[in-house]
Amino acid sequence: MITRTRRTVAAALAAVAATLALGAGGLLATAAPATAAPATATPESRAALTCSHRLLTGSGGHKGAAITCNGSTFTGVVDCKKGDLVYRHFGNRAASGGTSTVWCDLGAQVVFAGGTPS
């Protein structure tokens, strides 16, 4: 009698587990997929961002820019040129109206300064 009861309880537990697994699978199948913001800025968000910059020279001779943008959060960007090499550096993320400061490597010049929505 005890063996039969154990089998009945085990079968009932297995049936409950199977039902829960099927139910959870059904919920996952009907759940809406997660969406994320686009990885790149849209033309509308670029158009809404207006930026200005002020060139800087650090105490060690580094060149950089203080970039201020309005319209959305942004990240400052500078293109730096050293010899024939042009490369890009990014500054801190800042709120609309804030300032992002970006520096080039020693001996390089700022050839572009602006902001990108972030």
CSV table of N, CA, C and O in Angstrom, one decimal:
chain,number,residue,atom,x,y,z
A,1,MET,N,0.8,-1.2,0.0
A,1,MET,CA,0.0,0.0,0.0
A,1,MET,C,0.9,1.3,0.0
A,1,MET,O,0.6,2.2,-0.7
A,2,ILE,N,2.0,1.2,0.8
A,2,ILE,CA,2.8,2.4,0.8
A,2,ILE,C,3.5,2.6,-0.5
A,2,ILE,O,3.6,3.7,-1.0
A,3,THR,N,3.9,1.6,-1.2
A,3,THR,CA,4.5,1.7,-2.5
A,3,THR,C,3.6,2.3,-3.5
A,3,THR,O,4.0,3.1,-4.3
A,4,ARG,N,2.3,1.8,-3.5
A,4,ARG,CA,1.3,2.4,-4.4
A,4,ARG,C,1.1,3.9,-4.2
A,4,ARG,O,1.0,4.6,-5.1
A,5,THR,N,1.1,4.3,-2.9
A,5,THR,CA,0.9,5.7,-2.6
A,5,THR,C,2.1,6.5,-3.1
A,5,THR,O,1.9,7.6,-3.7
A,6,ARG,N,3.3,6.0,-2.9
A,6,ARG,CA,4.5,6.7,-3.4
A,6,ARG,C,4.4,6.9,-4.9
A,6,ARG,O,4.7,7.9,-5.5
A,7,ARG,N,4.0,5.8,-5.6
A,7,ARG,CA,3.9,5.9,-7.1
A,7,ARG,C,2.8,6.9,-7.5
A,7,ARG,O,3.0,7.7,-8.4
A,8,THR,N,1.7,7.0,-6.8
A,8,THR,CA,0.7,7.9,-7.1
A,8,THR,C,1.1,9.3,-6.9
A,8,THR,O,0.9,10.2,-7.7
A,9,VAL,N,1.8,9.6,-5.8
A,9,VAL,CA,2.3,10.9,-5.5
A,9,VAL,C,3.3,11.3,-6.5
A,9,VAL,O,3.3,12.4,-7.0
A,10,ALA,N,4.2,10.4,-6.9
A,10,ALA,CA,5.3,10.7,-7.9
A,10,ALA,C,4.6,11.0,-9.2
A,10,ALA,O,5.1,11.9,-9.9
A,11,ALA,N,3.6,10.2,-9.6
A,11,ALA,CA,2.9,10.5,-10.9
A,11,ALA,C,2.2,11.8,-10.8
A,11,ALA,O,2.2,12.6,-11.8
A,12,ALA,N,1.6,12.2,-9.7
A,12,ALA,CA,0.9,13.4,-9.6
A,12,ALA,C,1.9,14.6,-9.7
A,12,ALA,O,1.7,15.6,-10.4
A,13,LEU,N,3.1,14.5,-9.0
A,13,LEU,CA,4.1,15.5,-9.1
A,13,LEU,C,4.6,15.7,-10.5
A,13,LEU,O,4.9,16.8,-11.0
A,14,ALA,N,4.8,14.5,-11.2
A,14,ALA,CA,5.3,14.6,-12.6
A,14,ALA,C,4.3,15.3,-13.5
A,14,ALA,O,4.6,16.1,-14.4
A,15,ALA,N,3.0,15.0,-13.3
A,15,ALA,CA,2.0,15.6,-14.1
A,15,ALA,C,1.9,17.1,-13.8
A,15,ALA,O,1.8,17.9,-14.7
A,16,VAL,N,2.1,17.5,-12.6
A,16,VAL,CA,2.1,19.0,-12.2
A,16,VAL,C,3.3,19.7,-12.9
A,16,VAL,O,3.1,20.7,-13.5
A,17,ALA,N,4.4,19.0,-12.8
A,17,ALA,CA,5.6,19.6,-13.4
A,17,ALA,C,5.5,19.8,-14.9
A,17,ALA,O,5.9,20.8,-15.5
A,18,ALA,N,4.9,18.8,-15.5
A,18,ALA,CA,4.7,18.8,-17.0
A,18,ALA,C,3.7,19.9,-17.4
A,18,ALA,O,3.9,20.7,-18.3
A,19,THR,N,2.7,20.0,-16.6
A,19,THR,CA,1.7,21.1,-16.8
A,19,THR,C,2.3,22.5,-16.7
A,19,THR,O,2.1,23.4,-17.5
A,20,LEU,N,3.1,22.7,-15.6
A,20,LEU,CA,3.8,24.0,-15.4
A,20,LEU,C,4.7,24.3,-16.6
A,20,LEU,O,4.8,25.4,-17.0
A,21,ALA,N,5.5,23.3,-17.0
A,21,ALA,CA,6.5,23.5,-18.1
A,21,ALA,C,5.8,23.9,-19.4
A,21,ALA,O,6.2,24.8,-20.1
A,22,LEU,N,4.7,23.2,-19.7
A,22,LEU,CA,3.9,23.5,-20.9
A,22,LEU,C,3.3,24.9,-20.8
A,22,LEU,O,3.3,25.7,-21.7
A,23,GLY,N,2.8,25.3,-19.6
A,23,GLY,CA,2.2,26.6,-19.4
A,23,GLY,C,3.2,27.7,-19.5
A,23,GLY,O,3.0,28.7,-20.2
A,24,ALA,N,4.4,27.5,-18.9
A,24,ALA,CA,5.5,28.5,-19.0
A,24,ALA,C,5.9,28.6,-20.5
A,24,ALA,O,6.2,29.7,-20.9
A,25,GLY,N,6.0,27.5,-21.2
A,25,GLY,CA,6.5,27.6,-22.6
A,25,GLY,C,5.5,28.3,-23.4
A,25,GLY,O,5.8,29.1,-24.3
A,26,GLY,N,4.2,28.1,-23.1
A,26,GLY,CA,3.1,28.9,-23.9
A,26,GLY,C,3.2,30.4,-23.6
A,26,GLY,O,3.0,31.2,-24.5
A,27,LEU,N,3.5,30.7,-22.3
A,27,LEU,CA,3.6,32.1,-22.0
A,27,LEU,C,4.8,32.8,-22.7
A,27,LEU,O,4.7,33.9,-23.2
A,28,LEU,N,5.9,32.0,-22.8
A,28,LEU,CA,7.1,32.5,-23.5
A,28,LEU,C,6.8,32.7,-25.0
A,28,LEU,O,7.3,33.6,-25.6
A,29,ALA,N,6.1,31.8,-25.5
A,29,ALA,CA,5.8,31.8,-26.9
A,29,ALA,C,4.9,33.0,-27.3
A,29,ALA,O,5.0,33.6,-28.4
A,30,THR,N,4.0,33.4,-26.3
A,30,THR,CA,3.1,34.5,-26.7
A,30,THR,C,3.6,35.9,-26.2
A,30,THR,O,3.0,36.9,-26.4
A,31,ALA,N,4.7,35.9,-25.4
A,31,ALA,CA,5.2,37.2,-24.9
A,31,ALA,C,5.7,38.0,-26.1
A,31,ALA,O,6.3,37.5,-27.0
A,32,ALA,N,5.6,39.3,-26.0
A,32,ALA,CA,6.1,40.2,-27.0
A,32,ALA,C,7.6,40.2,-26.9
A,32,ALA,O,8.2,40.2,-25.9
A,33,PRO,N,8.3,40.3,-28.1
A,33,PRO,CA,9.7,40.3,-28.1
A,33,PRO,C,10.2,41.7,-27.5
A,33,PRO,O,9.6,42.7,-27.6
A,34,ALA,N,11.4,41.6,-26.8
A,34,ALA,CA,12.0,42.8,-26.3
A,34,ALA,C,12.5,43.6,-27.4
A,34,ALA,O,13.0,43.1,-28.4
A,35,THR,N,12.4,44.9,-27.3
A,35,THR,CA,12.9,45.8,-28.3
A,35,THR,C,13.9,46.8,-27.7
A,35,THR,O,13.8,47.1,-26.5
A,36,ALA,N,14.8,47.2,-28.4
A,36,ALA,CA,15.8,48.2,-27.9
A,36,ALA,C,15.9,49.4,-28.8
A,36,ALA,O,15.4,49.4,-30.0
A,37,ALA,N,16.4,50.5,-28.3
A,37,ALA,CA,16.6,51.7,-29.1
A,37,ALA,C,17.6,51.4,-30.3
A,37,ALA,O,18.4,50.5,-30.1
A,38,PRO,N,17.4,52.1,-31.4
A,38,PRO,CA,18.3,51.9,-32.5
A,38,PRO,C,19.8,52.2,-32.0
A,38,PRO,O,20.0,53.1,-31.3
A,39,ALA,N,20.7,51.4,-32.6
A,39,ALA,CA,22.1,51.5,-32.2
A,39,ALA,C,22.7,52.8,-32.8
A,39,ALA,O,23.7,53.3,-32.3
A,40,THR,N,22.1,53.3,-33.9
A,40,THR,CA,22.7,54.5,-34.5
A,40,THR,C,21.6,55.6,-34.4
A,40,THR,O,20.4,55.4,-34.3
A,41,ALA,N,22.1,56.8,-34.5
A,41,ALA,CA,21.2,58.0,-34.4
A,41,ALA,C,20.4,58.1,-35.7
A,41,ALA,O,20.9,57.8,-36.8
A,42,THR,N,19.2,58.5,-35.6
A,42,THR,CA,18.3,58.7,-36.8
A,42,THR,C,18.5,60.1,-37.3
A,42,THR,O,19.0,60.9,-36.6
A,43,PRO,N,18.2,60.3,-38.6
A,43,PRO,CA,18.3,61.6,-39.1
A,43,PRO,C,17.5,62.7,-38.3
A,43,PRO,O,17.9,63.8,-38.1
A,44,GLU,N,16.3,62.3,-37.7
A,44,GLU,CA,15.5,63.2,-36.9
A,44,GLU,C,16.3,63.6,-35.7
A,44,GLU,O,16.3,64.7,-35.3
A,45,SER,N,16.9,62.6,-35.0
A,45,SER,CA,17.6,63.0,-33.8
A,45,SER,C,18.9,63.8,-34.0
A,45,SER,O,19.2,64.6,-33.2
A,46,ARG,N,19.5,63.6,-35.2
A,46,ARG,CA,20.7,64.4,-35.5
A,46,ARG,C,20.3,65.8,-35.8
A,46,ARG,O,20.9,66.8,-35.4
A,47,ALA,N,19.1,66.0,-36.5
A,47,ALA,CA,18.6,67.3,-36.8
A,47,ALA,C,18.2,68.1,-35.6
A,47,ALA,O,18.3,69.3,-35.5
A,48,ALA,N,17.8,67.4,-34.5
A,48,ALA,CA,17.3,68.0,-33.3
A,48,ALA,C,18.4,68.4,-32.4
A,48,ALA,O,18.2,69.2,-31.5
A,49,LEU,N,19.6,68.0,-32.7
A,49,LEU,CA,20.8,68.3,-31.8
A,49,LEU,C,21.6,69.4,-32.4
A,49,LEU,O,22.0,69.4,-33.5
A,50,THR,N,21.7,70.5,-31.7
A,50,THR,CA,22.5,71.7,-32.1
A,50,THR,C,23.7,71.8,-31.1
A,50,THR,O,23.5,71.8,-29.9
A,51,CYS,N,24.9,71.9,-31.7
A,51,CYS,CA,26.1,71.9,-30.9
A,51,CYS,C,27.0,73.1,-31.2
A,51,CYS,O,27.0,73.6,-32.4
A,52,SER,N,27.8,73.5,-30.3
A,52,SER,CA,28.9,74.4,-30.5
A,52,SER,C,30.1,73.9,-29.7
A,52,SER,O,29.9,73.0,-28.8
A,53,HIS,N,31.3,74.4,-30.0
A,53,HIS,CA,32.5,73.9,-29.3
A,53,HIS,C,33.4,75.1,-29.1
A,53,HIS,O,33.4,76.1,-29.8
A,54,ARG,N,34.3,74.9,-28.1
A,54,ARG,CA,35.4,75.8,-27.8
A,54,ARG,C,36.6,75.0,-27.7
A,54,ARG,O,36.7,74.0,-27.0
A,55,LEU,N,37.7,75.4,-28.6
A,55,LEU,CA,38.9,74.6,-28.6
A,55,LEU,C,39.7,74.9,-27.3
A,55,LEU,O,39.7,76.0,-26.7
A,56,LEU,N,40.4,73.9,-26.8
A,56,LEU,CA,41.1,73.9,-25.5
A,56,LEU,C,42.6,73.5,-25.8
A,56,LEU,O,42.9,72.7,-26.6
A,57,THR,N,43.5,74.0,-24.9
A,57,THR,CA,44.8,73.6,-24.8
A,57,THR,C,45.1,73.3,-23.4
A,57,THR,O,45.0,74.1,-22.5
A,58,GLY,N,45.5,72.0,-23.1
A,58,GLY,CA,45.7,71.6,-21.8
A,58,GLY,C,47.1,72.0,-21.3
A,58,GLY,O,48.0,72.5,-22.1
A,59,SER,N,47.4,71.9,-20.0
A,59,SER,CA,48.6,72.3,-19.4
A,59,SER,C,49.8,71.5,-20.0
A,59,SER,O,50.9,72.1,-20.0
A,60,GLY,N,49.6,70.3,-20.4
A,60,GLY,CA,50.7,69.5,-21.0
A,60,GLY,C,50.8,69.7,-22.5
A,60,GLY,O,51.7,69.1,-23.1
A,61,GLY,N,50.0,70.6,-23.1
A,61,GLY,CA,50.0,70.8,-24.5
A,61,GLY,C,49.0,70.0,-25.3
A,61,GLY,O,49.0,70.2,-26.5
A,62,HIS,N,48.3,69.2,-24.7
A,62,HIS,CA,47.2,68.5,-25.4
A,62,HIS,C,46.2,69.4,-25.9
A,62,HIS,O,45.8,70.4,-25.3
A,63,LYS,N,45.7,69.1,-27.1
A,63,LYS,CA,44.6,69.9,-27.7
A,63,LYS,C,43.3,69.1,-27.5
A,63,LYS,O,43.2,67.9,-27.5
A,64,GLY,N,42.2,69.9,-27.4
A,64,GLY,CA,40.9,69.3,-27.2
A,64,GLY,C,39.8,70.2,-27.4
A,64,GLY,O,40.0,71.3,-28.0
A,65,ALA,N,38.6,69.9,-27.0
A,65,ALA,CA,37.4,70.7,-27.3
A,65,ALA,C,36.4,70.5,-26.2
A,65,ALA,O,36.2,69.4,-25.7
A,66,ALA,N,35.7,71.6,-25.8
A,66,ALA,CA,34.6,71.5,-24.9
A,66,ALA,C,33.4,71.7,-25.8
A,66,ALA,O,33.2,72.7,-26.4
A,67,ILE,N,32.5,70.7,-25.8
A,67,ILE,CA,31.4,70.7,-26.7
A,67,ILE,C,30.1,70.8,-25.9
A,67,ILE,O,29.9,70.0,-25.0
A,68,THR,N,29.2,71.7,-26.3
A,68,THR,CA,27.9,71.9,-25.7
A,68,THR,C,26.9,71.7,-26.7
A,68,THR,O,26.9,72.3,-27.8
A,69,CYS,N,25.9,70.8,-26.4
A,69,CYS,CA,24.8,70.6,-27.3
A,69,CYS,C,23.5,70.7,-26.6
A,69,CYS,O,23.3,70.5,-25.4
A,70,ASN,N,22.4,71.1,-27.4
A,70,ASN,CA,21.1,71.2,-26.9
A,70,ASN,C,20.2,70.3,-27.8
A,70,ASN,O,20.4,70.2,-29.0
A,71,GLY,N,19.2,69.7,-27.2
A,71,GLY,CA,18.2,68.9,-27.9
A,71,GLY,C,18.0,67.5,-27.4
A,71,GLY,O,17.0,66.9,-27.5
A,72,SER,N,19.1,66.9,-26.9
A,72,SER,CA,19.0,65.6,-26.3
A,72,SER,C,20.3,65.3,-25.6
A,72,SER,O,21.3,66.1,-25.7
A,73,THR,N,20.4,64.2,-24.9
A,73,THR,CA,21.7,63.8,-24.3
A,73,THR,C,22.6,63.5,-25.5
A,73,THR,O,22.2,63.1,-26.6
A,74,PHE,N,23.9,63.7,-25.2
A,74,PHE,CA,24.9,63.5,-26.3
A,74,PHE,C,26.2,63.1,-25.8
A,74,PHE,O,26.5,63.2,-24.6
A,75,THR,N,27.1,62.7,-26.7
A,75,THR,CA,28.5,62.4,-26.4
A,75,THR,C,29.3,63.3,-27.3
A,75,THR,O,29.1,63.3,-28.5
A,76,GLY,N,30.3,64.0,-26.7
A,76,GLY,CA,31.2,64.8,-27.5
A,76,GLY,C,32.1,64.0,-28.4
A,76,GLY,O,32.5,62.9,-28.0
A,77,VAL,N,32.5,64.5,-29.6
A,77,VAL,CA,33.3,63.7,-30.5
A,77,VAL,C,34.3,64.7,-31.1
A,77,VAL,O,34.0,65.8,-31.4
A,78,VAL,N,35.6,64.3,-31.1
A,78,VAL,CA,36.6,65.1,-31.9
A,78,VAL,C,37.4,64.2,-32.8
A,78,VAL,O,37.6,63.0,-32.5
A,79,ASP,N,37.7,64.7,-34.0
A,79,ASP,CA,38.6,64.0,-34.9
A,79,ASP,C,39.9,64.7,-34.7
A,79,ASP,O,40.0,65.9,-34.7
A,80,CYS,N,41.0,63.9,-34.5
A,80,CYS,CA,42.3,64.4,-34.2
A,80,CYS,C,43.2,64.0,-35.3
A,80,CYS,O,43.1,63.0,-35.9
A,81,LYS,N,44.2,64.9,-35.6
A,81,LYS,CA,45.1,64.6,-36.7
A,81,LYS,C,46.6,64.8,-36.2
A,81,LYS,O,46.9,65.8,-35.6
A,82,LYS,N,47.3,63.7,-36.4
A,82,LYS,CA,48.7,63.7,-36.0
A,82,LYS,C,49.5,63.1,-37.2
A,82,LYS,O,49.4,61.9,-37.5
A,83,GLY,N,50.3,64.0,-37.9
A,83,GLY,CA,50.9,63.6,-39.1
A,83,GLY,C,49.9,63.3,-40.2
A,83,GLY,O,49.0,64.1,-40.4
A,84,ASP,N,49.9,62.1,-40.8
A,84,ASP,CA,48.9,61.8,-41.8
A,84,ASP,C,47.8,61.0,-41.2
A,84,ASP,O,46.8,60.6,-41.9
A,85,LEU,N,47.8,60.7,-39.9
A,85,LEU,CA,46.8,59.9,-39.3
A,85,LEU,C,45.7,60.8,-38.7
A,85,LEU,O,45.9,61.7,-38.0
A,86,VAL,N,44.4,60.4,-39.0
A,86,VAL,CA,43.2,61.1,-38.5
A,86,VAL,C,42.5,60.0,-37.7
A,86,VAL,O,42.2,58.9,-38.2
A,87,TYR,N,42.2,60.3,-36.4
A,87,TYR,CA,41.5,59.3,-35.6
A,87,TYR,C,40.4,60.0,-34.8
A,87,TYR,O,40.4,61.3,-34.7
A,88,ARG,N,39.5,59.3,-34.1
A,88,ARG,CA,38.4,59.9,-33.4
A,88,ARG,C,38.5,59.5,-31.9
A,88,ARG,O,38.8,58.4,-31.5
A,89,HIS,N,38.2,60.5,-31.1
A,89,HIS,CA,38.0,60.3,-29.6
A,89,HIS,C,36.7,60.8,-29.2
A,89,HIS,O,36.1,61.7,-29.8
A,90,PHE,N,36.1,60.1,-28.2
A,90,PHE,CA,34.8,60.4,-27.6
A,90,PHE,C,35.0,60.9,-26.2
A,90,PHE,O,35.8,60.5,-25.5
A,91,GLY,N,34.1,61.9,-25.8
A,91,GLY,CA,34.1,62.4,-24.5
A,91,GLY,C,33.0,61.8,-23.6
A,91,GLY,O,32.5,60.7,-24.0
A,92,ASN,N,32.8,62.4,-22.5
A,92,ASN,CA,31.7,61.9,-21.6
A,92,ASN,C,30.3,62.2,-22.2
A,92,ASN,O,30.1,63.1,-23.0
A,93,ARG,N,29.4,61.4,-21.7
A,93,ARG,CA,28.0,61.6,-22.1
A,93,ARG,C,27.5,62.8,-21.2
A,93,ARG,O,27.8,62.9,-20.0
A,94,ALA,N,26.7,63.7,-21.8
A,94,ALA,CA,26.2,64.8,-21.1
A,94,ALA,C,24.7,65.1,-21.4
A,94,ALA,O,24.2,64.7,-22.5
A,95,ALA,N,24.0,65.7,-20.5
A,95,ALA,CA,22.6,66.0,-20.7
A,95,ALA,C,22.5,67.2,-21.7
A,95,ALA,O,23.5,68.0,-21.9
A,96,SER,N,21.3,67.4,-22.3
A,96,SER,CA,21.1,68.6,-23.1
A,96,SER,C,21.5,69.9,-22.4
A,96,SER,O,21.1,70.0,-21.2
A,97,GLY,N,22.3,70.7,-23.0
A,97,GLY,CA,22.7,71.9,-22.4
A,97,GLY,C,24.0,71.8,-21.6
A,97,GLY,O,24.6,72.8,-21.2
A,98,GLY,N,24.5,70.6,-21.4
A,98,GLY,CA,25.7,70.3,-20.7
A,98,GLY,C,26.9,70.3,-21.6
A,98,GLY,O,26.8,70.7,-22.8
A,99,THR,N,28.1,70.0,-21.1
A,99,THR,CA,29.3,70.1,-21.8
A,99,THR,C,30.1,68.8,-21.7
A,99,THR,O,30.1,68.2,-20.6
A,100,SER,N,30.5,68.3,-22.8
A,100,SER,CA,31.4,67.1,-22.9
A,100,SER,C,32.8,67.6,-23.4
A,100,SER,O,32.9,68.3,-24.4
A,101,THR,N,33.8,67.2,-22.6
A,101,THR,CA,35.2,67.6,-22.9
A,101,THR,C,35.9,66.4,-23.5
A,101,THR,O,35.9,65.3,-23.0
A,102,VAL,N,36.6,66.6,-24.6
A,102,VAL,CA,37.3,65.6,-25.3
A,102,VAL,C,38.7,66.0,-25.6
A,102,VAL,O,38.9,67.2,-26.0
A,103,TRP,N,39.7,65.1,-25.5
A,103,TRP,CA,41.1,65.5,-25.7
A,103,TRP,C,41.8,64.6,-26.7
A,103,TRP,O,41.4,63.4,-26.8
A,104,CYS,N,42.6,65.2,-27.5
A,104,CYS,CA,43.5,64.4,-28.5
A,104,CYS,C,44.8,64.0,-27.8
A,104,CYS,O,45.1,64.5,-26.7
A,105,ASP,N,45.5,63.1,-28.4
A,105,ASP,CA,46.8,62.7,-27.9
A,105,ASP,C,47.8,63.9,-28.1
A,105,ASP,O,47.6,64.8,-28.9
A,106,LEU,N,48.8,63.8,-27.3
A,106,LEU,CA,49.8,64.9,-27.3
A,106,LEU,C,50.4,65.0,-28.7
A,106,LEU,O,50.8,64.0,-29.3
A,107,GLY,N,50.5,66.2,-29.2
A,107,GLY,CA,51.1,66.4,-30.6
A,107,GLY,C,50.1,66.4,-31.7
A,107,GLY,O,50.4,66.6,-32.8
A,108,ALA,N,48.8,66.1,-31.4
A,108,ALA,CA,47.7,66.1,-32.4
A,108,ALA,C,46.9,67.3,-32.3
A,108,ALA,O,46.9,68.0,-31.3
A,109,GLN,N,46.3,67.6,-33.4
A,109,GLN,CA,45.4,68.8,-33.5
A,109,GLN,C,43.9,68.4,-33.7
A,109,GLN,O,43.7,67.3,-34.3
A,110,VAL,N,43.0,69.2,-33.2
A,110,VAL,CA,41.6,68.9,-33.4
A,110,VAL,C,41.2,69.4,-34.8
A,110,VAL,O,41.4,70.5,-35.2
A,111,VAL,N,40.7,68.5,-35.7
A,111,VAL,CA,40.2,68.9,-37.0
A,111,VAL,C,38.7,68.9,-37.2
A,111,VAL,O,38.2,69.4,-38.1
A,112,PHE,N,38.0,68.3,-36.2
A,112,PHE,CA,36.5,68.3,-36.1
A,112,PHE,C,36.1,68.2,-34.7
A,112,PHE,O,36.7,67.4,-33.9
A,113,ALA,N,35.1,68.9,-34.3
A,113,ALA,CA,34.5,68.8,-33.0
A,113,ALA,C,33.0,68.9,-33.1
A,113,ALA,O,32.5,69.7,-33.8
A,114,GLY,N,32.3,68.0,-32.5
A,114,GLY,CA,30.8,68.0,-32.5
A,114,GLY,C,30.2,67.0,-31.5
A,114,GLY,O,30.9,66.6,-30.6
A,115,GLY,N,29.0,66.8,-31.6
A,115,GLY,CA,28.3,65.9,-30.7
A,115,GLY,C,27.5,64.9,-31.5
A,115,GLY,O,27.1,65.1,-32.6
A,116,THR,N,27.2,63.7,-30.8
A,116,THR,CA,26.4,62.7,-31.4
A,116,THR,C,25.3,62.3,-30.3
A,116,THR,O,25.7,62.2,-29.1
A,117,PRO,N,24.1,62.1,-30.7
A,117,PRO,CA,23.0,61.8,-29.7
A,117,PRO,C,23.4,60.5,-29.0
A,117,PRO,O,23.9,59.5,-29.7
A,118,SER,N,23.1,60.4,-27.8
A,118,SER,CA,23.4,59.1,-27.0
A,118,SER,C,22.4,58.9,-26.0
A,118,SER,O,21.6,59.7,-25.6
